[in-house]
XYZ file of C-alpha atoms in Angstrom:
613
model
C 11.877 29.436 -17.480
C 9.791 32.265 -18.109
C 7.032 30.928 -20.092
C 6.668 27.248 -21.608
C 4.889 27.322 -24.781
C 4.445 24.202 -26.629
C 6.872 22.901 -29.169
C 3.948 22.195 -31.755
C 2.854 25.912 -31.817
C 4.246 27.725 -34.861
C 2.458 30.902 -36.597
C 0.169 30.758 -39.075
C -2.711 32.705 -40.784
C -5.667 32.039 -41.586
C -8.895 32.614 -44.469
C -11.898 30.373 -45.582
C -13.039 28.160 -48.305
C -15.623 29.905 -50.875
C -13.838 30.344 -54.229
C -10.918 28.195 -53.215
C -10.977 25.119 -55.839
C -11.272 27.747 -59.445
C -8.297 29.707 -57.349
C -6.129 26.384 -56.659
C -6.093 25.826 -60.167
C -5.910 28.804 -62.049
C -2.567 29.209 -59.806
C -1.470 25.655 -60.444
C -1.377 26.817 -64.249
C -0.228 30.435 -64.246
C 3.098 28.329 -62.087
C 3.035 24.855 -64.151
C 4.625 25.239 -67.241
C 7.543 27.138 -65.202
C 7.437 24.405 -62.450
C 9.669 21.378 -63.611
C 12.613 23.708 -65.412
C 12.793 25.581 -62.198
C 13.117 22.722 -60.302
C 15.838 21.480 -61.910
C 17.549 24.872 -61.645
C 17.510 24.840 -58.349
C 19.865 23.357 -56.148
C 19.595 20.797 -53.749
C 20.006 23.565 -50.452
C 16.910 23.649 -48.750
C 17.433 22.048 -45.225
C 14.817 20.414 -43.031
C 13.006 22.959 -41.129
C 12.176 22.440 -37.347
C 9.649 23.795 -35.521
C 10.552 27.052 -33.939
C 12.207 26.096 -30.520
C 10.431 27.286 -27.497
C 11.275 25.372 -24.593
C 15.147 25.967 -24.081
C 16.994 24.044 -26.850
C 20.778 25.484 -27.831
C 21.312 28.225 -30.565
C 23.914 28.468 -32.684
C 26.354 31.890 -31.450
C 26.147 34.382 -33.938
C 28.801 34.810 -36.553
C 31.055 38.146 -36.719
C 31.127 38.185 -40.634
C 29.716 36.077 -43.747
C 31.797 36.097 -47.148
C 29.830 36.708 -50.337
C 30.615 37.114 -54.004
C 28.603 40.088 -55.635
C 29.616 40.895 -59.086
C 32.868 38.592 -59.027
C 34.362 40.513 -55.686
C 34.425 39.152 -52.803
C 32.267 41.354 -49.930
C 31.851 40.641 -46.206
C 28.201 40.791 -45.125
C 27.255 43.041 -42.633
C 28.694 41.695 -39.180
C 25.711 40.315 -36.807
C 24.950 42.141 -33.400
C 24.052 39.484 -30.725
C 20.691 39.229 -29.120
C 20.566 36.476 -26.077
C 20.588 34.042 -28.457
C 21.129 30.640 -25.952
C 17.994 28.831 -25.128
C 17.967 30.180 -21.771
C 15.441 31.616 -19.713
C 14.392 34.966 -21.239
C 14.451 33.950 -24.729
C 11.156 32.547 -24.956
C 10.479 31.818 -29.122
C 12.694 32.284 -32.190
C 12.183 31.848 -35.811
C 15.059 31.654 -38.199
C 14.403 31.666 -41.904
C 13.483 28.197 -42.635
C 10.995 28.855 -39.884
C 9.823 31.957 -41.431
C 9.438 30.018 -44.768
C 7.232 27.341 -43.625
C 4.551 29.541 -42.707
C 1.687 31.251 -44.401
C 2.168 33.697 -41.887
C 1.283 37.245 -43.968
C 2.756 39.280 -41.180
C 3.793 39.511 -37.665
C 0.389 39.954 -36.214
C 0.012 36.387 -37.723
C 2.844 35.272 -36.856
C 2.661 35.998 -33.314
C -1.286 34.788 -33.703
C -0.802 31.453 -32.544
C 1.954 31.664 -30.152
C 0.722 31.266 -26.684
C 2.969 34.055 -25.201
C 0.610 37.055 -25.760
C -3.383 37.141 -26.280
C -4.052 38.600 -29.978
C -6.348 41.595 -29.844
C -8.130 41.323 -32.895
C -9.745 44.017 -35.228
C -10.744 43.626 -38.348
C -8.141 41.489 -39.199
C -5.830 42.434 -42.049
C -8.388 45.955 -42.577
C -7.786 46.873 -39.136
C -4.748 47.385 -36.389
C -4.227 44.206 -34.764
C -2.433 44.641 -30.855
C -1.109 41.358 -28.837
C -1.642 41.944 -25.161
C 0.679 40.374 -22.021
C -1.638 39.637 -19.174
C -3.188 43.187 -18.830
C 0.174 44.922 -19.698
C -1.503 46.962 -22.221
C 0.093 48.710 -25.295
C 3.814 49.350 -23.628
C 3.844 44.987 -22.983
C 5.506 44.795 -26.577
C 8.534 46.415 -28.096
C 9.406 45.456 -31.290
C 13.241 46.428 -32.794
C 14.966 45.610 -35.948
C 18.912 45.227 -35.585
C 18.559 47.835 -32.550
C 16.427 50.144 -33.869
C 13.232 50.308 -32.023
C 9.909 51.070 -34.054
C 7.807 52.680 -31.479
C 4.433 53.828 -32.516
C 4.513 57.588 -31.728
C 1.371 58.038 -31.982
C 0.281 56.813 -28.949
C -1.799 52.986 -27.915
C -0.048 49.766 -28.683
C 2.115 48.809 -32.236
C -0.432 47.798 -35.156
C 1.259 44.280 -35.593
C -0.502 44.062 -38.892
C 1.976 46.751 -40.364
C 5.117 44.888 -39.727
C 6.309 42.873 -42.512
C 7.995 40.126 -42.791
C 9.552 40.257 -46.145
C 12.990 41.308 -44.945
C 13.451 39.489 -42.128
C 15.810 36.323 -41.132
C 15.597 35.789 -37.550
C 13.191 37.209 -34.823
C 13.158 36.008 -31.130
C 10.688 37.011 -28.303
C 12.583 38.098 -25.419
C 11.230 38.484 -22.002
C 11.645 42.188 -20.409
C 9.921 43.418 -17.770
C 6.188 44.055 -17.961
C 6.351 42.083 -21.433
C 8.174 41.042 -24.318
C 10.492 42.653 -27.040
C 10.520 41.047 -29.974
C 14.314 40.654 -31.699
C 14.522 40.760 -35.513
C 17.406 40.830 -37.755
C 17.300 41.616 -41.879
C 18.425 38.913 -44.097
C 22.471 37.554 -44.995
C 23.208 35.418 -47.121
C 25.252 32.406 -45.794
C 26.164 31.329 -49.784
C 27.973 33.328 -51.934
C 25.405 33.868 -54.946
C 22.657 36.298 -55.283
C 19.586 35.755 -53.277
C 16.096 36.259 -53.968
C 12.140 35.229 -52.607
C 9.411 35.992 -54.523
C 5.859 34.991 -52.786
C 2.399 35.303 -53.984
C -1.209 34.329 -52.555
C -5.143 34.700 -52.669
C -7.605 33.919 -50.080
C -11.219 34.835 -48.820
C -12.874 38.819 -48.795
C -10.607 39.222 -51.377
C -6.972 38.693 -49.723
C -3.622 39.298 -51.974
C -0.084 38.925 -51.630
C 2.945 39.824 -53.642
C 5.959 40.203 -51.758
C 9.499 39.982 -53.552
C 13.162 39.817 -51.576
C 16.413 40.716 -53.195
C 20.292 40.337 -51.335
C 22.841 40.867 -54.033
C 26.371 43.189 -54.445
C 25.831 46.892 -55.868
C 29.146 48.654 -56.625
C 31.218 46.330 -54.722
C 29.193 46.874 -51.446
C 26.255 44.783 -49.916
C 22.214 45.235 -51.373
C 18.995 44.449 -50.450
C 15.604 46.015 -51.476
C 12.182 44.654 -50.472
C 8.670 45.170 -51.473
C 5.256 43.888 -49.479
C 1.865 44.555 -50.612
C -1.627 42.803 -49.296
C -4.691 43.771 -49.757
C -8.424 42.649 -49.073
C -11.916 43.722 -49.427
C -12.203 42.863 -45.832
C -15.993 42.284 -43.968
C -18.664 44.875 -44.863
C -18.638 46.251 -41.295
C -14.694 47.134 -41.770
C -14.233 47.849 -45.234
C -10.625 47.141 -47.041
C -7.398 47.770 -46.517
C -4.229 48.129 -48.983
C -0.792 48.053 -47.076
C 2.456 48.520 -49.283
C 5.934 48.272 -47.694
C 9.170 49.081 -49.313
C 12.690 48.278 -48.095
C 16.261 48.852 -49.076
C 19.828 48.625 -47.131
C 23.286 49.364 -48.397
C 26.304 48.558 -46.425
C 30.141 49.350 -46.363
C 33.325 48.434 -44.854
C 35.242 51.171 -43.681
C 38.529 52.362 -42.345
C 39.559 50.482 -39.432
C 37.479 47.744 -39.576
C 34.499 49.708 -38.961
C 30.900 49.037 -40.955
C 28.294 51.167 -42.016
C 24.905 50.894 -43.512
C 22.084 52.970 -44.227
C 18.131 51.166 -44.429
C 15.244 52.659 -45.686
C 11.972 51.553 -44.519
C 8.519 53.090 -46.247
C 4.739 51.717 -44.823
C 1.565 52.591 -46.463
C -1.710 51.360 -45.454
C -5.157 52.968 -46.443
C -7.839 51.378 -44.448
C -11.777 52.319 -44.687
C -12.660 52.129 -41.604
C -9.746 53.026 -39.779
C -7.123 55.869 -39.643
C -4.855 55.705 -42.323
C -1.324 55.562 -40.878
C 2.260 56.289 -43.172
C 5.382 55.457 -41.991
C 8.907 56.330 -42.776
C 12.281 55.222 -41.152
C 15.781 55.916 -42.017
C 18.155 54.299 -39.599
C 22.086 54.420 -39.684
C 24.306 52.035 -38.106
C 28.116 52.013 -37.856
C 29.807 48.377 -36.048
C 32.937 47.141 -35.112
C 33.170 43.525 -34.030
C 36.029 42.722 -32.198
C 37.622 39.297 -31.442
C 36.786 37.328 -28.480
C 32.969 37.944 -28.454
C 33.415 41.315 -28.164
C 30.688 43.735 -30.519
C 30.011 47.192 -30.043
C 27.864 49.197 -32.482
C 26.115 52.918 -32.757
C 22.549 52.858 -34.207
C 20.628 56.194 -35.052
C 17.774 56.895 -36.599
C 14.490 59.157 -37.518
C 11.155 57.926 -37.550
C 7.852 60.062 -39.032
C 4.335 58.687 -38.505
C 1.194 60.257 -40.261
C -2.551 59.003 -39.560
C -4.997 60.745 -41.936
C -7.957 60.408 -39.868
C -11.387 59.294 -41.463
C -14.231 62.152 -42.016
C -16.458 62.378 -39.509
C -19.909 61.564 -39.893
C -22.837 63.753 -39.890
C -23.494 66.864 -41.548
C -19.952 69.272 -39.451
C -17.640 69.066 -42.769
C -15.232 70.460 -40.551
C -11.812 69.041 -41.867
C -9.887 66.514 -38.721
C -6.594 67.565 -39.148
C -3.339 64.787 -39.934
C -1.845 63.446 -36.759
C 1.794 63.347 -37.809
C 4.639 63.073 -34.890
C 8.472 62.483 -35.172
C 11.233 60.752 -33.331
C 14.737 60.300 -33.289
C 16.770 57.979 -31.619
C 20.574 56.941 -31.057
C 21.468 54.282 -29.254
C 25.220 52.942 -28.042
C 25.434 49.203 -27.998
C 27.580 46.751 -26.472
C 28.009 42.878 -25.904
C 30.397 40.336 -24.301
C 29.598 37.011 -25.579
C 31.128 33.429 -24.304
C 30.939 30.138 -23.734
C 29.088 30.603 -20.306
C 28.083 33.523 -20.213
C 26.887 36.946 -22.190
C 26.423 40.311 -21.352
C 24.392 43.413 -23.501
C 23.673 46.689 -22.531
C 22.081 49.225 -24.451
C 22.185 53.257 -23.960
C 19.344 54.887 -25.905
C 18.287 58.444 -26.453
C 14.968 60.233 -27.635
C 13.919 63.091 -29.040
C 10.726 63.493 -30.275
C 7.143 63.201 -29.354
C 5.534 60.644 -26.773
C 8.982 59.167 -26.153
C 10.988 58.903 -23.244
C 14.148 61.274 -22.849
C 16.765 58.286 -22.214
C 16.423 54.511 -22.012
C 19.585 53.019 -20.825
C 18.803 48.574 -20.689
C 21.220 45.748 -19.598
C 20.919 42.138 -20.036
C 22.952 39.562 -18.484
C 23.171 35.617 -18.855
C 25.289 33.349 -16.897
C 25.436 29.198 -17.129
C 26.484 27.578 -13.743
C 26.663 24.015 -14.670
C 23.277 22.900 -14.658
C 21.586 26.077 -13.261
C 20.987 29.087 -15.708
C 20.254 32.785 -14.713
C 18.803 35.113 -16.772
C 18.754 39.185 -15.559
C 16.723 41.746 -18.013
C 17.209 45.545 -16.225
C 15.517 48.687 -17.919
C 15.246 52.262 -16.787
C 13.326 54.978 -18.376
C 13.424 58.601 -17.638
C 10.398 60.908 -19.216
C 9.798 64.244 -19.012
C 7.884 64.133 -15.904
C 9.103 60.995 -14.091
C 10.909 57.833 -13.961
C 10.334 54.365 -14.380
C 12.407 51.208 -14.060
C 12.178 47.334 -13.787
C 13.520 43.678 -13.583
C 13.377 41.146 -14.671
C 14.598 37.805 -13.436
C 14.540 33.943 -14.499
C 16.296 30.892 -13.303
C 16.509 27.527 -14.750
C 17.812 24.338 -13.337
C 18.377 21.285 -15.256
C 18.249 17.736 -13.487
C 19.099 14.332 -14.235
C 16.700 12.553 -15.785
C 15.893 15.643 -18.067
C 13.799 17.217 -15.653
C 13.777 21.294 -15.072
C 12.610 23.386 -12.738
C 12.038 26.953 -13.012
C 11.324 30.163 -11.435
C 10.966 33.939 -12.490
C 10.261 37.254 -10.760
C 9.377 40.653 -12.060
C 9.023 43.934 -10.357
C 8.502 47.886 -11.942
C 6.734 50.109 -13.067
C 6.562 51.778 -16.468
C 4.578 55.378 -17.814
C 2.052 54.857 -20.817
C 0.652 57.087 -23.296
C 1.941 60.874 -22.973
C 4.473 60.495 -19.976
C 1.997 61.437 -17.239
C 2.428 60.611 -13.863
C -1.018 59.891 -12.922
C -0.878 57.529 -15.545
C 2.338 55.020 -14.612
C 1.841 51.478 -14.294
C 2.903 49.217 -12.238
C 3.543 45.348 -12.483
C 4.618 42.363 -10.382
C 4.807 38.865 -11.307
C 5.860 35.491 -9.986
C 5.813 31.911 -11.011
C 7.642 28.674 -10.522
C 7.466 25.050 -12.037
C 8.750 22.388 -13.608
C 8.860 20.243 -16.737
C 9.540 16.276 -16.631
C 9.436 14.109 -19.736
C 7.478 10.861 -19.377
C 7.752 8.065 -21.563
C 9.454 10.259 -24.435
C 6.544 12.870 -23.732
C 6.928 16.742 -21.865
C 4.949 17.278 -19.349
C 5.098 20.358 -17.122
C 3.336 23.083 -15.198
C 3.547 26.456 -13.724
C 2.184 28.783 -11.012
C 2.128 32.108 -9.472
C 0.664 35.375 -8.891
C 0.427 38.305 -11.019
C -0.569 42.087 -10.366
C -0.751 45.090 -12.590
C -2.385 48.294 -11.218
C -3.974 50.409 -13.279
C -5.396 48.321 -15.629
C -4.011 49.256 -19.071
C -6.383 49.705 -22.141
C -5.162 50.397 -25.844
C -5.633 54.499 -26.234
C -5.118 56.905 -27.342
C -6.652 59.000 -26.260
C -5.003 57.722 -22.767
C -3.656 54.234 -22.099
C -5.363 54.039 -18.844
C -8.126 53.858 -16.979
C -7.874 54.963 -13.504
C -10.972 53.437 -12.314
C -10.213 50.237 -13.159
C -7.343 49.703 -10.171
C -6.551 46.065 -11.609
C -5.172 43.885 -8.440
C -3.088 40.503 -7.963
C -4.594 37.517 -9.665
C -3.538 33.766 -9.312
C -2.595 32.186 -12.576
C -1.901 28.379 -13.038
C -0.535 27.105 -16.561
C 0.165 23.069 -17.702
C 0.771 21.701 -21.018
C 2.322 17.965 -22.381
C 3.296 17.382 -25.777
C 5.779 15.129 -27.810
C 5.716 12.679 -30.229
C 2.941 9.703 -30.359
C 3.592 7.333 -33.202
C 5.871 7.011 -36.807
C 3.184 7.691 -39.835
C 4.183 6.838 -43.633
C 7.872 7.693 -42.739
C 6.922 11.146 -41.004
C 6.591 11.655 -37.087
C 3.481 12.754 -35.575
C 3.314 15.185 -32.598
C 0.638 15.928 -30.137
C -0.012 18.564 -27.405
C -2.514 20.126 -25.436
C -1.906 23.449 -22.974
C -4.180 25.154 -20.483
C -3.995 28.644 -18.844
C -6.536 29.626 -16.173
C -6.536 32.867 -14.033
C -8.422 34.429 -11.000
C -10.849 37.300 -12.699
C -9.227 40.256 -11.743
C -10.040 44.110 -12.668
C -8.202 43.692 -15.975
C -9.067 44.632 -19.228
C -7.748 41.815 -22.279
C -7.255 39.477 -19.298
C -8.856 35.927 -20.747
C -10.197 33.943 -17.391
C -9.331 30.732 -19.218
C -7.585 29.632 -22.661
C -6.735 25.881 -23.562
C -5.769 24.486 -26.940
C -5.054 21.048 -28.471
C -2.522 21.237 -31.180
C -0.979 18.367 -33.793
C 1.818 18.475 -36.057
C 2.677 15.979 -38.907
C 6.022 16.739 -40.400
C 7.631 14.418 -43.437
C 11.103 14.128 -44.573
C 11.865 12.338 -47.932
C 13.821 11.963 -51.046
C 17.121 13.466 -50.016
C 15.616 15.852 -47.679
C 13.579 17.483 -50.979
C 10.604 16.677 -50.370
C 8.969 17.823 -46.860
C 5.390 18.467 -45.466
C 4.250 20.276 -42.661
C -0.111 19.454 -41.963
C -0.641 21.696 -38.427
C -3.984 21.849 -36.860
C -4.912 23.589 -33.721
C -8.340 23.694 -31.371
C -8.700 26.392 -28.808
C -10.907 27.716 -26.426
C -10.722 31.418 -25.380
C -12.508 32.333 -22.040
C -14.048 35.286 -21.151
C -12.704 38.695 -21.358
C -13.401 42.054 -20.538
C -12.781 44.807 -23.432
C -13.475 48.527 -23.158
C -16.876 49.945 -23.950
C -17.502 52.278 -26.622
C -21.098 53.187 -25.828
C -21.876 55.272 -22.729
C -25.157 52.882 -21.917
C -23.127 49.636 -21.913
C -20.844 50.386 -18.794
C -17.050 50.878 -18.897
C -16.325 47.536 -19.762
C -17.938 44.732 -21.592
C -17.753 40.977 -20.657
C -16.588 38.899 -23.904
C -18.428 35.478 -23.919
C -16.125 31.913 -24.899
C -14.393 32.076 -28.400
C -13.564 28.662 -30.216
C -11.519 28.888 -32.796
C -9.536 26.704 -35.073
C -6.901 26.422 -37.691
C -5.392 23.952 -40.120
C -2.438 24.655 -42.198
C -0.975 22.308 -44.963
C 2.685 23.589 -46.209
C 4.625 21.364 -48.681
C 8.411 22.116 -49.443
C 9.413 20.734 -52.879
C 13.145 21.531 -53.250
C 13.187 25.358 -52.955
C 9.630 26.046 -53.541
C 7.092 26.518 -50.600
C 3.293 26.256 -51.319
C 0.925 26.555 -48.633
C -2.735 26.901 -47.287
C -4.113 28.037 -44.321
C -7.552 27.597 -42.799
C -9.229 29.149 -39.973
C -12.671 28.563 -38.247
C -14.241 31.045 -35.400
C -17.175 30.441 -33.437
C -18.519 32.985 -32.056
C -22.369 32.914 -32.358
C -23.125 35.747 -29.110
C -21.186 38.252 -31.476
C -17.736 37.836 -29.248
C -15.663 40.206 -30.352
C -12.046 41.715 -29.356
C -13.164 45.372 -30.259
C -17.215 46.490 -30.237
C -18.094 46.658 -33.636
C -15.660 44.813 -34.951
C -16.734 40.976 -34.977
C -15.087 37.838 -36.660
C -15.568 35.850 -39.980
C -16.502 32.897 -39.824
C -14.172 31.295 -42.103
C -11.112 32.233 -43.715
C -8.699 30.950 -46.010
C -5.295 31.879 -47.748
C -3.384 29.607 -50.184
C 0.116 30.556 -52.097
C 3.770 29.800 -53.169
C 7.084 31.167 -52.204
C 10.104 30.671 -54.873
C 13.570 31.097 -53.789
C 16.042 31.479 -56.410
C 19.881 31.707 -56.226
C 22.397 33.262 -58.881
């Protein structure tokens, strides 16, 4: 497979202690007098969660449509476009909504935080744009599209994972493409035929506060949803604080002929102190037409129009920094052949619009050869001044004995920031291993060479540096985990993981990065009752990060960062409450960004409510 994160590693976010005990219990009785009456309201529905499957277990095929009941008519849901959704090579994580439920995760930066597929680039934390980096790839090594509509950032330098929300969302998986990752998401259905809706709420350290509410219900006969996401925090003194709102709303429609439409809104705020201040707005049509037999095709088209309002400059030149604003529009033609044994997608996608390719036509394919499994990712790209293509390739084989083996291949290049030739990238990657359980226990390895040439950095104003030629680096990855012992009727898990790499002319290239993780998960009374207590240990090596001041160099040299997190969620029926710890020590000032340097501590505690009818 392509990459062979642990089972134990789930997202979660962090704060730190401080006014944590007065908060606990001033939100224990704003919720108690509403706590047992709700309970008993609620039906018995929740199902055991699992931890989000990373290693190659089975998914359940997508289904063409879902009946509901909104306002005593019956209404189909909107049908469900495939992603590769078998645990085969290429799909590398996945979280469904009971996933996505049993974590304090406030976003997707923080979701993706922990996951050992890309290294976090951190700034500022929630107050500042937060990147995740694949092996040097720099900002093009992560695409991220909801229900085929890609949210690129327009604007130049890598997505700001910290202004993706999560409110809307029922299933995302991390897919492997060439030169990185594209992660998969799809908006909530309903899969009973009441009304649906989440309401979540939460406090933490410098500040930190969520409300987030979620509504699916019938409108006029015709599928609703509408969602709304605000945090905020005071944030460190050196970055200042940050207030991000997000609305959302979808309508859809059956029409003539079996065909579907629906129209999504999607509205993102933030207003940061020390950073740009970037506004967002989407509007993205889709008409599909499932067919029988595995068969889907579907149109998607959309506009997208960023805005960052810069910050004043300092110093006595009042001279006003104008708005970067830049728009995009998109249309893509989508098609899929699902089976028993094997799937096919392919994807034809136009541009128009600023820092955008012209056309993007992709194809995926996946095939199951009794125990062997092939996995083929293929993506072109024309731009305005050139072309760029790759693929992607992975190949699993699974043994008696429940041993794999598995091997993947990458070759392309790809043009960053502002479609100039000077500035395409190129990429090739290898690895091979294996994975053989022992005594109930996974244990596995992986190794191979990498190269990416230039080295990429974040931008704008350019994505790379020339004089950093990067160059092919060695890599060699192991990790064992399972489950070590039966505690008070719950199961505890254990892993540990290790990733070490030749130092190589990269920049956000960690030498080294190991972890010890541990899950305790309980199941009790009737499957009502269930506890999640998560704790992970980690050691980052050194890095190198760009320099912002002209006497320190081109590059810095980050020293180690430890870091470690706890998380305790508790699932009582259909309420969630959680809280989330995490510890960084970094006493040499390391630091992702210059300037920008890490808390100590943090903490975040909440609840999430769902309520039906």
């Amino acid at each position: 497979m392509g990459e062979r994160p642990s089972q134990l590693t789930r997202a979660t976010v962090p704060r730190g202690p401080g006014r944590l005990p007065f908060l606990l219990a001033a939100l224990a009785l704003q919720f108690a007098p509403l706590l047992p009456s709700a309970l008993l309201a609620q039906d018995p529905d929740s199902a055991a969660v699992q931890e989000p499957d990373t290693v190659g277990l089975g998914a359940q095929a997508p289904e063409d449509s879902v009946q509901v009941i909104a306002d005593s008519l019956i209404v189909p849901a909107f049908p469900l476009f495939p992603d590769p959704a078998e645990r085969r090579p290429g799909v590398v994580a996945q979280w469904d909504m009971p996933n996505l439920l049993a974590t304090g995760a406030l976003d997707f930066a923080e979701l993706l935080e922990l996951t050992p597929l890309l290294d976090p680039l951190r700034s500022g934390f929630l107050e500042g744009p937060q990147a995740a980096v694949f092996a040097g790839g720099g900002p093009a090594s992560l695409r991220y599209d909801i229900d085929g509509f890609e949210v690129a950032p327009l604007t130049g330098g890598p997505l700001d994972l910290h202004l993706i929300p999560l409110v809307e969302d029922q299933q995302i998986r991390m897919i492997r493409e060439p030169g990185g990752y594209r992660a998969a998401a799809h908006t909530y259905r309903r899969d009973r035929p009441e009304p649906y809706s989440r309401i979540e709420g939460g406090s933490g350290d410098q500040g930190t506060n969520l409300l987030r509410a979620f509504l699916s219900t019938g409108a006029f006969g015709l599928p609703f949803g509408f969602g709304f996401d605000q945090i905020d925090t005071q944030g460190n003194p050196e970055t200042g604080s940050m207030r991000r709102q997000f609305l959302w709303a979808s309508v859809a429609g059956e029409l003539p002929g079996h065909l579907w439409g629906q129209v999504e809104y999607r509205n993102t705020n933030a207003g940061r102190d020390s950073f740009p201040n970037p506004r967002r707005i989407d509007w993205i049509f889709r008409l599909r037409r499932p067919f029988g037999d595995g068969w889907h095709t579907d149109l998607v088209a959309g506009t997208s129009t960023v805005e960052k309002e810069p910050l004043p400059e300092p110093g006595p030149d009042t001279t006003e920094v104008p708005t970067l604003k830049a728009t995009a529009r998109q249309v893509a033609l989508r098609g899929a052949r699902t089976s028993e044994h094997w799937n096919a997608y392919v994807s034809l996608r136009a541009w128009d619009g600023e820092n955008v390719p012209i056309f993007t036509p992709e194809a995926t394919v996946e095939v199951e050869l009794g125990p062997a499994s092939v996995y083929l990712n293929g993506s072109y790209a024309k731009w305005e001044d050139f072309t760029a293509a790759g693929l992607y390739g992975a190949l699993q084989f699974d043994l008696p004995l429940g041993v794999q083996l598995f091997a993947e291949g990458e070759e392309g290049d790809r043009g960053l920031f502002g479609g100039e030739p000077i500035k395409r990238q190129q990429y090739t990657r290898w690895t091979a291993g294996l994975e053989v359980p022992i005594w109930g226990v996974s244990v596995g390895g992986r190794a191979g060479r990498w190269r990416v040439t230039p080295s990429a950095a974040l931008g704008p104003p350019v994505d790379s540096i020339n004089f950093l030629p990067g160059g092919t680096v060695g890599v060699v990855e192991a990790w064992v985990s399972g489950p070590i012992l039966t505690l008070f009727g719950g199961t505890v898990e254990a892993g540990a993981r290790l990733q070490a790499h030749e130092a190589g002319e990269f920049l956000y290239w960690p030498e080294n990065d190991w972890r010890m993780e541990g899950l305790y998960h309980l199941l009790a009374l009737q499957d009502q009752l269930e506890v999640w207590l998560k704790g992970i240990y980690a050691v980052r090596g050194p890095m190198r990060i760009a320099a912002t001041d002209p006497g320190q160099g081109v590059t810095l040299r980050t020293p180690n960062l430890y870091w470690g997190i706890a998380e305790l969620v508790v699932r009582v029926k259909d309420v969630h409450i959680y809280f989330n710890y995490e510890y960084f020590d970094a006493p040499l000032g390391a630091e992702d960004l210059p300037g920008r340097g890490f808390p100590e501590t943090r903490t975040h505690f909440g609840l999430k409510w769902e309520f039906w009818n």
